[in-house]
Amino acid sequence: MTDTALRSGTRRGRRTAPARGGPRPRGSRTRLTPYLLLAPTLVVIAGLLLYPLYRMLVMSTQDVGLREIRGEPAESVGAANFREILTSEVFWQALRNTVAFAAVAVSATLVLGTLVGLLIHRLGRVMSTTVVISTMLAWSMPHMSVATVWRWLFDEHGGVANWLLNQAPDWLTGALLGRADWSGYSWFLDPLPLYFVLTLAVVWQSFPFIAVSVLAGLKSIPGELFEAARVDGAGPWRSFWQVTFPLLKPVFAVLLVLSIIWDFKVFTQLHVLAGGIGNPAAYNLSLYAYAEAFRSPPRMGLGSAIAIVLAVILLVITVFYVRQIVRQEDVR
Amino acid sequence: MLETAPTPPASGEASHSERAAAARRRTRRPRSLGVAALAWTVGLVFFFPVLWMFLTGFKHESEASTTPPTWLFVPTFDQFRAILGRDFLPYFLNSLTASVLSTVLVVVLAVPAAYALSLAPVRRWKDALFFFISTRMMPPVAIILPLYIIANNIGLLDNVTMLSVVYTVMNLPIAVWMIRSFLVELPAEVLEASRVDGASIGTEIRRIILPMIAPGVAATALICFIFAWNEFFFAVSLTSTKAATVPVFLTGFITAEGLFLAQLSAASMMAALPVILAGWVAQKWLVRGLSLGAVK
């Protein structure tokens, strides 16, 4: 890939070099150069993404095991992989997990991120810097480490969560959560508590990014607009929906798409919290695809088919929004 | 950064904005207390898991997993020493190489591409833009299988270069989108001037555009660096011993889970350190860069 980049680089250099000599007809500069500027990126992405993608499409219709990975020709099985997925209970469970998790996590991330963004916007310089730094600290931690930290916080024996729940009055935890004695309670066996912790971990780590983006947007709104809304008797709620939201709509649209993409594909944190691929009830689509592709013996064809299903779902959901974002920009 | 300076109010609106200022003065005191309390809570909630990890990293293993949790203990550097003894450095260097190399490549590729999608748009630039972001919808699992086989065939399995290239492709679409959003903000007059002067496109980018969008590019680079540094999935699938990165190193403690809690948190701290440092240094740039691109 480095080669391609270099080659296109020199091509570009040769093209623009004469321009320094003196004025040139405008046409030659505007017509072709943009394409040459775009070419390296397109080549890199196409070469390293489209080809594997094409291979994946092919593989999803094949039976790819250990022997095929070593280079033997794979046997085509038609749509058998997809049939197997669609009739498998594990797939539907994984799909439910994926969609439910994404719905909860995306909304929680956006709502909390926006609230914290609004909060930081109202703080003084020192305090806002402190909160921005401590939240960005959380955002920039390796997902591995964060997932691990959360796993200990909810560890069955030494975890802080169980300890705290045991400190709380028994009648309260009993009434709210249906359990009074939390010593040794494992959060990572059943899907529901597992995904609860996963949601905490993912939301905790991803809303700083939303908050800072929203904050950046807020800073660009002239303060007079808020003042005017307040004088007109609008409370914080109305002022948000009448002033902030309409103005920041493009920001929210981008953040929504990014959050959907990230939360649908969440892998690392789940892999850590679920403790690997041993528990099919805990799969989301990413982990399910990974599990099928890399279990022993590996079934890469099946894994590819699952990955395709996930990609298609994401594509369908986001096409709409991304189109809208680009269209909005056109109007401006 | 984009904050508009308060413009002197037109005579008719003077009373309006004065009243607004008065209203703000009246409500400030009681509300700011609540806001401050809320801010502290948010800060603490965010900080707690990090703090817990930090504390655990300085404990002995026997203190790391007790019920109730140990709050008071004599700090020790044993864990950090043990990690350095477990050959942490090669992993660290692999991570650094892959992250820095891929970030440089991303910026070098993304700036011209973003230019061609905004200031001197190619035909069908919307389709190109959409194509870029759509590549991010592919789950990494989707391309890992063919990528693994390809890498295996050309002998680049367990190779840092391969990993850098993968990270470059992974971050390029987002970088193009971000840098493009900064370019769209640039005032048209500046570019017109440079074009009338007959500056070549290379000169224009280097002399005029880059200095103006520097904070945005820095923010983009930092985000790409963080993504690459923290990337786990490709790293664990495409490397084994020679090219394994820090997140892979961390999994080594998790399989032996329950036994090395303190060591794991010490390792996590060391893993997070460069990112925290980079984030700290670039914090101002980050907020500024994001605010450049966030709103038209």
XYZ file of C-alpha atoms in Angstrom, chain A residues 132-252:
121
model
C -13.538 17.803 30.015
C -10.208 16.299 31.010
C -11.650 13.671 33.333
C -14.246 12.614 30.761
C -11.783 12.580 27.888
C -9.514 10.504 30.095
C -12.251 7.899 30.225
C -12.802 8.130 26.489
C -9.175 7.643 25.575
C -8.527 4.575 27.715
C -7.968 1.350 25.794
C -11.253 -0.532 25.485
C -9.428 -3.561 26.781
C -8.480 -1.835 30.028
C -11.878 -0.259 30.502
C -13.715 -3.524 29.974
C -11.334 -5.137 32.423
C -11.894 -2.451 35.016
C -15.644 -2.907 34.754
C -15.255 -6.621 34.969
C -13.555 -6.230 38.326
C -15.945 -3.641 39.591
C -18.613 -6.300 39.053
C -16.417 -9.229 39.980
C -18.335 -11.868 41.920
C -15.952 -11.958 44.859
C -13.708 -8.888 45.103
C -15.960 -6.548 43.135
C -17.025 -3.179 44.443
C -20.526 -3.500 42.975
C -21.497 -6.576 44.965
C -19.914 -5.111 48.073
C -21.907 -1.893 47.685
C -25.123 -3.784 47.024
C -24.539 -5.778 50.185
C -23.993 -2.566 52.144
C -27.336 -1.237 50.972
C -30.319 -2.248 53.118
C -31.537 -5.745 52.232
C -35.175 -4.714 51.882
C -34.219 -2.058 49.323
C -32.098 -4.223 47.043
C -34.551 -7.045 47.577
C -37.497 -4.950 46.496
C -35.712 -3.273 43.596
C -33.599 -6.082 42.223
C -35.116 -9.197 43.729
C -31.994 -10.193 45.597
C -30.701 -9.342 49.053
C -27.490 -11.322 49.307
C -25.039 -10.308 46.595
C -21.894 -12.099 47.802
C -20.652 -14.280 45.003
C -23.350 -13.130 42.584
C -22.013 -13.465 39.053
C -22.993 -10.738 36.609
C -21.548 -12.396 33.571
C -23.517 -15.599 33.133
C -26.989 -14.483 32.065
C -27.398 -12.128 29.098
C -29.413 -9.517 30.984
C -26.974 -8.637 33.796
C -24.085 -9.084 31.370
C -25.543 -6.592 28.917
C -26.364 -4.280 31.790
C -22.691 -4.098 32.701
C -21.759 -3.863 29.022
C -24.111 -0.921 28.572
C -22.576 0.816 31.577
C -19.073 0.241 30.274
C -19.811 1.318 26.706
C -21.942 4.333 27.583
C -19.480 5.430 30.232
C -16.692 5.377 27.704
C -18.423 6.752 24.630
C -20.432 9.702 25.837
C -17.430 11.965 26.520
C -16.932 12.173 22.771
C -20.554 13.204 22.313
C -20.275 15.686 25.178
C -17.193 17.387 23.763
C -18.679 17.533 20.260
C -21.908 19.018 21.604
C -19.900 21.441 23.727
C -17.963 22.514 20.662
C -21.252 23.079 18.861
C -22.699 25.045 21.767
C -19.705 27.337 21.808
C -20.416 28.325 18.240
C -23.974 29.429 19.018
C -24.091 33.147 19.815
C -24.972 33.618 23.488
C -27.583 36.245 22.616
C -29.825 33.552 21.217
C -30.049 31.828 24.605
C -30.545 35.144 26.341
C -33.348 36.036 23.999
C -35.020 32.679 24.609
C -34.705 33.157 28.370
C -36.142 36.658 28.283
C -39.031 35.319 26.264
C -39.708 33.034 29.198
C -38.386 29.789 27.792
C -37.091 27.343 30.406
C -34.033 25.176 29.786
C -36.216 22.504 28.178
C -37.823 24.764 25.617
C -34.669 26.720 25.016
C -32.936 23.445 24.122
C -35.595 22.299 21.678
C -36.194 25.731 20.159
C -32.642 27.057 19.935
C -29.948 24.475 20.533
C -31.348 21.439 18.818
C -32.335 23.027 15.500
C -28.960 24.755 15.237
C -26.957 21.665 16.146
C -29.004 19.248 14.074
C -26.127 18.430 11.710
C -23.883 17.656 14.685
C -26.482 15.388 16.230
